[in-house]
mmCIF file of C-alpha atoms (C1' of nucleotides) in Angstrom:
data_model
loop_
_atom_site.group_PDB
_atom_site.id
_atom_site.type_symbol
_atom_site.label_atom_id
_atom_site.label_comp_id
_atom_site.label_asym_id
_atom_site.label_seq_id
_atom_site.Cartn_x
_atom_site.Cartn_y
_atom_site.Cartn_z
ATOM 1 C CA MET A 1 -153.704 100.889 27.111
ATOM 2 C CA ASP A 2 -156.055 102.879 24.990
ATOM 3 C CA PHE A 3 -159.769 102.589 25.548
ATOM 4 C CA PHE A 4 -162.399 103.491 23.481
ATOM 5 C CA ILE A 5 -165.878 104.589 24.533
ATOM 6 C CA LYS A 6 -168.925 104.374 21.398
ATOM 7 C CA ASN A 7 -171.137 107.282 22.053
ATOM 8 C CA SER A 8 -172.327 109.087 18.883
ATOM 9 C CA ASN A 9 -173.377 112.324 21.215
ATOM 10 C CA PHE A 10 -169.771 113.549 22.217
ATOM 11 C CA ASN A 11 -167.572 116.336 21.484
ATOM 12 C CA LEU A 12 -164.686 117.363 22.763
ATOM 13 C CA GLN A 13 -164.060 120.328 21.544
ATOM 14 C CA LYS A 14 -167.543 121.948 22.535
ATOM 15 C CA THR A 15 -167.092 119.519 26.314
ATOM 16 C CA LEU A 16 -163.635 120.954 26.709
ATOM 17 C CA PHE A 17 -164.115 125.060 25.829
ATOM 18 C CA CYS A 18 -167.243 125.958 27.194
ATOM 19 C CA GLY A 19 -166.324 127.921 30.139
ATOM 20 C CA GLN A 20 -167.282 124.908 32.675
ATOM 21 C CA ALA A 21 -163.265 123.444 33.011
ATOM 22 C CA PHE A 22 -160.116 125.098 32.012
ATOM 23 C CA ARG A 23 -157.274 123.087 32.305
ATOM 24 C CA TRP A 24 -157.756 121.242 29.016
ATOM 25 C CA ARG A 25 -155.226 121.673 25.783
ATOM 26 C CA ASP A 26 -156.847 121.338 21.676
ATOM 27 C CA GLU A 27 -153.243 119.435 20.711
ATOM 28 C CA GLY A 28 -154.251 119.252 16.893
ATOM 29 C CA GLY A 29 -155.434 116.322 15.112
ATOM 30 C CA GLY A 30 -158.271 116.079 17.189
ATOM 31 C CA ILE A 31 -156.352 114.805 20.111
ATOM 32 C CA TYR A 32 -156.743 117.131 23.544
ATOM 33 C CA SER A 33 -154.835 116.904 26.508
ATOM 34 C CA GLY A 34 -155.920 117.753 30.459
ATOM 35 C CA ILE A 35 -155.899 117.660 33.962
ATOM 36 C CA SER A 36 -158.479 116.915 36.524
ATOM 37 C CA GLY A 37 -157.234 117.188 40.030
ATOM 38 C CA ALA A 38 -154.308 114.918 39.864
ATOM 39 C CA ARG A 39 -155.253 113.127 36.960
ATOM 40 C CA ARG A 40 -153.769 113.506 33.220
ATOM 41 C CA LEU A 41 -155.469 112.372 30.297
ATOM 42 C CA LYS A 42 -154.712 112.252 26.450
ATOM 43 C CA ILE A 43 -158.078 112.388 24.736
ATOM 44 C CA ARG A 44 -158.590 111.784 20.649
ATOM 45 C CA GLN A 45 -161.816 112.268 19.153
ATOM 46 C CA GLU A 46 -163.665 109.793 16.721
ATOM 47 C CA ALA A 47 -166.623 110.115 14.395
ATOM 48 C CA ASP A 48 -168.168 107.716 16.622
ATOM 49 C CA GLY A 49 -166.895 108.650 20.787
ATOM 50 C CA VAL A 50 -163.527 109.011 21.994
ATOM 51 C CA THR A 51 -160.711 107.411 22.778
ATOM 52 C CA PHE A 52 -158.692 107.942 25.936
ATOM 53 C CA LEU A 53 -155.135 107.545 25.099
ATOM 54 C CA GLY A 54 -152.482 105.515 26.876
ATOM 55 C CA VAL A 55 -154.629 105.449 30.313
ATOM 56 C CA ASN A 56 -154.680 103.539 33.469
ATOM 57 C CA GLU A 57 -156.694 101.450 33.647
ATOM 58 C CA ARG A 58 -157.982 101.799 37.251
ATOM 59 C CA ASP A 59 -158.834 105.674 36.328
ATOM 60 C CA ILE A 60 -161.492 104.862 33.652
ATOM 61 C CA PRO A 61 -164.360 104.667 35.851
ATOM 62 C CA TYR A 62 -163.067 108.319 37.064
ATOM 63 C CA TRP A 63 -163.164 110.005 33.559
ATOM 64 C CA HIS A 64 -166.079 107.508 32.887
ATOM 65 C CA GLY A 65 -167.970 109.489 35.148
ATOM 66 C CA TYR A 66 -165.900 112.888 34.877
ATOM 67 C CA PHE A 67 -167.541 112.701 31.103
ATOM 68 C CA ASP A 68 -170.740 111.662 32.417
ATOM 69 C CA VAL A 69 -171.136 109.037 29.683
ATOM 70 C CA GLY A 70 -173.726 107.685 31.634
ATOM 71 C CA THR A 71 -176.196 110.207 30.532
ATOM 72 C CA ASP A 72 -178.202 109.872 27.225
ATOM 73 C CA TYR A 73 -177.586 113.580 25.756
ATOM 74 C CA SER A 74 -179.442 112.829 22.482
ATOM 75 C CA GLU A 75 -182.609 111.992 24.801
ATOM 76 C CA LEU A 76 -181.915 115.544 26.492
ATOM 77 C CA GLU A 77 -181.471 117.349 23.341
ATOM 78 C CA ALA A 78 -184.578 116.267 22.053
ATOM 79 C CA ARG A 79 -186.431 117.003 25.169
ATOM 80 C CA PHE A 80 -184.714 120.494 25.227
ATOM 81 C CA SER A 81 -185.879 120.669 21.501
ATOM 82 C CA GLU A 82 -189.532 121.196 22.367
ATOM 83 C CA ASP A 83 -188.027 124.961 22.839
ATOM 84 C CA GLU A 84 -187.939 126.717 19.902
ATOM 85 C CA THR A 85 -184.576 129.010 21.221
ATOM 86 C CA LEU A 86 -183.360 125.657 22.868
ATOM 87 C CA LYS A 87 -183.466 123.891 19.716
ATOM 88 C CA LYS A 88 -181.241 125.956 18.328
ATOM 89 C CA ALA A 89 -178.712 125.943 21.299
ATOM 90 C CA CYS A 90 -178.766 122.461 21.009
ATOM 91 C CA GLU A 91 -177.872 122.167 17.158
ATOM 92 C CA TYR A 92 -175.287 124.618 17.452
ATOM 93 C CA ALA A 93 -173.938 123.327 20.554
ATOM 94 C CA HIS A 94 -174.641 119.064 19.647
ATOM 95 C CA GLY A 95 -171.824 116.928 21.818
ATOM 96 C CA LEU A 96 -171.656 119.018 24.762
ATOM 97 C CA ARG A 97 -171.428 117.414 27.844
ATOM 98 C CA VAL A 98 -171.459 118.410 31.447
ATOM 99 C CA LEU A 99 -168.725 117.337 33.102
ATOM 100 C CA ARG A 100 -169.124 116.325 37.050
ATOM 101 C CA GLN A 101 -165.331 117.593 38.095
ATOM 102 C CA GLU A 102 -163.132 117.847 41.525
ATOM 103 C CA PRO A 103 -165.253 119.708 44.174
ATOM 104 C CA PHE A 104 -161.855 121.324 45.565
ATOM 105 C CA GLU A 105 -161.116 122.286 42.131
ATOM 106 C CA THR A 106 -164.160 123.866 40.919
ATOM 107 C CA LEU A 107 -164.992 125.414 43.840
ATOM 108 C CA ILE A 108 -161.224 127.129 43.710
ATOM 109 C CA SER A 109 -161.849 127.696 39.936
ATOM 110 C CA PHE A 110 -165.233 129.231 39.906
ATOM 111 C CA ILE A 111 -163.926 131.820 42.936
ATOM 112 C CA ILE A 112 -161.303 132.609 40.574
ATOM 113 C CA SER A 113 -164.002 133.295 37.763
ATOM 114 C CA GLN A 114 -165.708 136.149 39.571
ATOM 115 C CA ASN A 115 -165.960 139.082 37.370
ATOM 116 C CA ASN A 116 -163.474 137.289 35.206
ATOM 117 C CA ASN A 117 -163.372 136.014 31.656
ATOM 118 C CA ILE A 118 -162.734 133.127 30.896
ATOM 119 C CA ALA A 119 -158.762 133.220 28.887
ATOM 120 C CA ARG A 120 -157.550 135.302 32.051
ATOM 121 C CA ILE A 121 -159.203 132.440 34.603
ATOM 122 C CA SER A 122 -157.544 129.616 32.336
ATOM 123 C CA GLY A 123 -154.122 131.744 32.981
ATOM 124 C CA ILE A 124 -154.443 132.316 36.889
ATOM 125 C CA ILE A 125 -155.725 128.740 37.091
ATOM 126 C CA GLY A 126 -152.352 127.662 34.954
ATOM 127 C CA ARG A 127 -150.089 129.862 37.899
ATOM 128 C CA LEU A 128 -151.377 128.600 40.719
ATOM 129 C CA CYS A 129 -151.276 125.202 39.514
ATOM 130 C CA GLU A 130 -147.542 125.863 37.975
ATOM 131 C CA ALA A 131 -146.472 127.498 41.588
ATOM 132 C CA PHE A 132 -148.560 125.052 43.856
ATOM 133 C CA GLY A 133 -149.169 121.993 42.547
ATOM 134 C CA GLU A 134 -147.554 118.539 42.404
ATOM 135 C CA PRO A 135 -145.311 117.376 39.502
ATOM 136 C CA LEU A 136 -147.301 115.621 37.343
ATOM 137 C CA GLY A 137 -145.057 114.818 34.478
ATOM 138 C CA SER A 138 -144.414 117.788 32.261
ATOM 139 C CA GLU A 139 -147.664 119.029 33.735
ATOM 140 C CA TYR A 140 -149.142 119.741 37.580
ATOM 141 C CA ALA A 141 -151.944 118.901 39.430
ATOM 142 C CA PHE A 142 -154.297 121.037 40.806
ATOM 143 C CA PRO A 143 -153.033 122.116 44.298
ATOM 144 C CA ARG A 144 -153.878 120.418 47.383
ATOM 145 C CA ALA A 145 -156.539 122.759 50.181
ATOM 146 C CA ASN A 146 -153.475 121.507 52.678
ATOM 147 C CA VAL A 147 -150.566 123.562 50.623
ATOM 148 C CA LEU A 148 -153.112 126.508 49.561
ATOM 149 C CA ALA A 149 -153.950 126.979 53.207
ATOM 150 C CA GLY A 150 -150.724 127.473 54.476
ATOM 151 C CA LEU A 151 -149.898 130.313 51.875
ATOM 152 C CA SER A 152 -150.482 133.795 51.982
ATOM 153 C CA VAL A 153 -151.886 136.539 50.017
ATOM 154 C CA GLU A 154 -148.806 137.789 48.923
ATOM 155 C CA ASP A 155 -147.570 134.266 47.889
ATOM 156 C CA LEU A 156 -150.272 134.239 45.972
ATOM 157 C CA ALA A 157 -149.150 137.435 44.266
ATOM 158 C CA PRO A 158 -147.377 135.721 41.066
ATOM 159 C CA VAL A 159 -150.565 134.043 40.488
ATOM 160 C CA ARG A 160 -151.967 137.529 39.419
ATOM 161 C CA ALA A 161 -155.731 136.711 40.828
ATOM 162 C CA GLY A 162 -156.477 140.232 42.221
ATOM 163 C CA PHE A 163 -158.915 141.035 44.743
ATOM 164 C CA ARG A 164 -159.808 136.984 44.596
ATOM 165 C CA ALA A 165 -156.845 135.901 46.177
ATOM 166 C CA LYS A 166 -158.269 136.114 49.940
ATOM 167 C CA TYR A 167 -161.463 134.465 48.335
ATOM 168 C CA ILE A 168 -158.729 131.225 47.573
ATOM 169 C CA LEU A 169 -157.726 131.410 50.994
ATOM 170 C CA ASP A 170 -160.776 131.447 53.285
ATOM 171 C CA ALA A 171 -161.857 128.417 50.763
ATOM 172 C CA ALA A 172 -158.576 126.291 51.058
ATOM 173 C CA THR A 173 -158.546 126.968 54.778
ATOM 174 C CA LYS A 174 -162.347 125.770 55.573
ATOM 175 C CA VAL A 175 -161.630 122.861 53.393
ATOM 176 C CA HIS A 176 -158.667 122.215 54.934
ATOM 177 C CA THR A 177 -158.961 122.301 58.668
ATOM 178 C CA GLY A 178 -162.686 119.769 57.871
ATOM 179 C CA GLU A 179 -164.816 123.574 58.720
ATOM 180 C CA LEU A 180 -166.583 122.560 55.045
ATOM 181 C CA GLU A 181 -166.424 118.932 54.399
ATOM 182 C CA LEU A 182 -166.676 118.593 51.267
ATOM 183 C CA GLU A 183 -167.171 115.141 50.499
ATOM 184 C CA ARG A 184 -170.076 115.003 53.029
ATOM 185 C CA LEU A 185 -172.198 117.756 50.404
ATOM 186 C CA TYR A 186 -172.988 114.978 47.821
ATOM 187 C CA GLU A 187 -175.312 113.459 50.044
ATOM 188 C CA LEU A 188 -177.209 116.934 50.853
ATOM 189 C CA SER A 189 -179.756 118.338 48.732
ATOM 190 C CA ALA A 190 -178.630 121.074 46.860
ATOM 191 C CA GLU A 191 -180.523 123.673 48.553
ATOM 192 C CA GLU A 192 -178.601 122.474 51.741
ATOM 193 C CA ALA A 193 -175.275 121.871 50.170
ATOM 194 C CA LYS A 194 -175.410 125.683 48.861
ATOM 195 C CA GLN A 195 -176.068 126.583 52.272
ATOM 196 C CA GLU A 196 -172.412 125.297 52.875
ATOM 197 C CA LEU A 197 -171.031 127.084 50.013
ATOM 198 C CA LEU A 198 -172.206 130.080 50.856
ATOM 199 C CA ARG A 199 -170.060 130.198 54.289
ATOM 200 C CA ILE A 200 -166.848 130.972 52.338
ATOM 201 C CA LYS A 201 -165.698 134.453 50.954
ATOM 202 C CA GLY A 202 -166.217 134.639 48.020
ATOM 203 C CA VAL A 203 -168.505 132.177 47.038
ATOM 204 C CA GLY A 204 -172.077 134.038 46.391
ATOM 205 C CA ASP A 205 -174.727 132.889 44.542
ATOM 206 C CA LYS A 206 -173.711 132.061 41.159
ATOM 207 C CA VAL A 207 -170.622 130.550 42.368
ATOM 208 C CA ALA A 208 -171.905 128.091 44.478
ATOM 209 C CA ASP A 209 -174.583 127.033 41.839
ATOM 210 C CA CYS A 210 -171.479 126.471 39.563
ATOM 211 C CA VAL A 211 -169.508 124.269 41.814
ATOM 212 C CA LEU A 212 -172.940 122.298 42.173
ATOM 213 C CA LEU A 213 -173.582 122.002 38.712
ATOM 214 C CA PHE A 214 -170.326 121.052 37.446
ATOM 215 C CA ALA A 215 -168.629 119.108 40.504
ATOM 216 C CA TYR A 216 -171.788 117.665 42.317
ATOM 217 C CA ARG A 217 -173.968 117.179 39.765
ATOM 218 C CA LYS A 218 -177.116 119.165 40.558
ATOM 219 C CA THR A 219 -178.739 119.466 37.579
ATOM 220 C CA GLU A 220 -181.647 121.428 38.483
ATOM 221 C CA LEU A 221 -179.450 124.851 39.323
ATOM 222 C CA VAL A 222 -179.064 127.192 36.882
ATOM 223 C CA PRO A 223 -176.021 129.339 37.690
ATOM 224 C CA LYS A 224 -176.550 133.224 36.227
ATOM 225 C CA ASP A 225 -173.677 134.788 34.927
ATOM 226 C CA VAL A 226 -174.537 137.761 32.603
ATOM 227 C CA TRP A 227 -174.856 135.925 29.126
ATOM 228 C CA ILE A 228 -177.745 133.861 31.526
ATOM 229 C CA LYS A 229 -179.163 136.496 32.583
ATOM 230 C CA ARG A 230 -179.197 138.096 28.955
ATOM 231 C CA VAL A 231 -180.687 134.850 27.495
ATOM 232 C CA LEU A 232 -183.697 135.086 30.152
ATOM 233 C CA ALA A 233 -184.349 138.738 29.638
ATOM 234 C CA GLU A 234 -184.046 138.388 25.677
ATOM 235 C CA PHE A 235 -186.386 134.659 25.638
ATOM 236 C CA TYR A 236 -187.314 133.336 28.782
ATOM 237 C CA PRO A 237 -188.225 136.347 31.305
ATOM 238 C CA GLY A 238 -190.675 133.807 32.863
ATOM 239 C CA GLY A 239 -187.942 131.153 33.482
ATOM 240 C CA LEU A 240 -186.753 128.028 31.496
ATOM 241 C CA PRO A 241 -189.594 126.017 29.707
ATOM 242 C CA LYS A 242 -190.792 123.313 31.534
ATOM 243 C CA CYS A 243 -189.314 120.228 28.920
ATOM 244 C CA VAL A 244 -185.942 120.975 30.658
ATOM 245 C CA GLY A 245 -187.585 119.234 33.702
ATOM 246 C CA GLU A 246 -184.755 118.091 36.029
ATOM 247 C CA ASN A 247 -181.751 118.788 34.114
ATOM 248 C CA ALA A 248 -182.353 122.840 33.601
ATOM 249 C CA GLY A 249 -178.211 123.109 34.209
ATOM 250 C CA ILE A 250 -177.442 121.404 31.241
ATOM 251 C CA ALA A 251 -179.768 122.993 29.680
ATOM 252 C CA GLN A 252 -178.068 126.438 30.589
ATOM 253 C CA GLN A 253 -174.872 125.612 29.874
ATOM 254 C CA TYR A 254 -176.534 124.353 25.855
ATOM 255 C CA LEU A 255 -177.852 128.163 26.251
ATOM 256 C CA PHE A 256 -174.142 129.380 27.575
ATOM 257 C CA ASP A 257 -172.123 128.472 24.732
ATOM 258 C CA TYR A 258 -174.772 129.242 21.782
ATOM 259 C CA ILE A 259 -175.364 132.852 22.868
ATOM 260 C CA ARG A 260 -171.764 133.956 24.016
ATOM 261 C CA ASN A 261 -170.932 132.334 20.064
ATOM 262 C CA ASN A 262 -173.822 134.366 18.320
ATOM 263 C CA LYS A 263 -173.912 137.391 20.660
ATOM 264 C CA ASP A 264 -175.633 139.226 17.806
ATOM 265 C CA ILE A 265 -179.159 137.432 19.350
ATOM 266 C CA ILE A 266 -179.179 139.697 22.141
ATOM 267 C CA LYS A 267 -180.801 142.118 21.727
ATOM 268 C CA GLN A 268 -179.205 145.725 22.703
ATOM 269 C CA GLU A 269 -181.632 146.688 25.232
ATOM 270 C CA ASP A 270 -181.231 143.590 27.156
ATOM 271 C CA PHE A 271 -177.569 144.398 27.860
ATOM 272 C CA VAL A 272 -177.877 145.692 31.404
ATOM 273 C "C1'" DA B 1 -158.302 154.741 26.282
ATOM 274 C "C1'" DC B 2 -162.262 152.510 27.617
ATOM 275 C "C1'" DC B 3 -165.103 148.745 28.371
ATOM 276 C "C1'" DC B 4 -166.121 144.377 29.936
ATOM 277 C "C1'" DA B 5 -165.539 139.980 31.949
ATOM 278 C "C1'" DG B 6 -169.300 132.586 33.888
ATOM 279 C "C1'" DG B 7 -169.701 138.111 40.833
ATOM 280 C "C1'" DG B 8 -169.045 138.882 45.875
ATOM 281 C "C1'" DT B 9 -169.072 142.034 49.744
ATOM 282 C "C1'" DA B 10 -169.878 145.853 52.736
ATOM 283 C "C1'" DA B 11 -171.980 150.401 52.909
ATOM 284 C "C1'" DC B 12 -175.054 152.635 52.165
ATOM 285 C "C1'" DT B 13 -180.863 153.756 51.638
ATOM 286 C "C1'" DA C 1 -184.961 144.082 51.696
ATOM 287 C "C1'" DG C 2 -183.501 146.285 47.757
ATOM 288 C "C1'" DT C 3 -179.166 149.708 45.176
ATOM 289 C "C1'" DT C 4 -174.175 150.828 44.659
ATOM 290 C "C1'" DA C 5 -169.145 151.665 44.943
ATOM 291 C "C1'" DC C 6 -165.642 148.853 44.797
ATOM 292 C "C1'" DC C 7 -162.742 145.136 43.735
ATOM 293 C "C1'" DA C 8 -157.608 143.679 40.315
ATOM 294 C "C1'" DT C 9 -156.380 142.361 35.789
ATOM 295 C "C1'" DG C 10 -155.764 142.317 30.776
ATOM 296 C "C1'" DG C 11 -157.837 140.437 26.410
ATOM 297 C "C1'" DG C 12 -160.293 142.723 22.761
#
DNA sequence: ACCCAGGGTAACT
DNA sequence: AGTTACCATGGG
């Protein structure tokens, strides 16, 4: 069935290609197709919302959560806009939403993201899914932890993940054996959950923050990649302003999209 | 050819 | 506790 969601603050182009998810494709004509975990979706941009195309009715609650439909982004943008730079970021990235993604997929994806660029991250994840994911029509689901846990670095060679291959295997193994219980992290505080994630080889402060923000919706966390470090150095040496409240992580995503597409805003001296 | 990328680890002071 | 070389790969 087709399922329309009325929402005036929902831009798919911004949401799907701002570096938080890596498995979406622009089909043209306002239509996008992608996969989250083992679910496929076709979705169309409307003037006043989005339409899930041919969606299985029982998956609607999942996608509702995935796209964070329950959050009023217009209200967030209004609050953020009390700050001058954030106001510009909100105008530029208007309609962006922070997704609620599957924990294991998010964990592996952001392990792959380290010291890497978005185009190449997408390529590696695509090859990982083709090689080890369950077929999903003409596409492939994200690989399950037990499948990845049974692999060697040699098995992962065709994925061309480089030095990150061993990190992928450590994460998959810890999840598969139950040494790390991803479902349990929902019940923990951000700080407690972070300590759990940091036990994985190849997961440091930034990757942990990304997983907790993009999968567990710990919106107070601000992943500090090279671009956010530049924004902080240039505009917020004392940290993000008070108006971001408990949603600093969402404000961070607006800033990330804004600055990466307007690189001239950062002065040369802040490139470290 | 060179530089960089949604960084982390291990080996140093 | 705070630096720094090194890690694989390929896009710009």
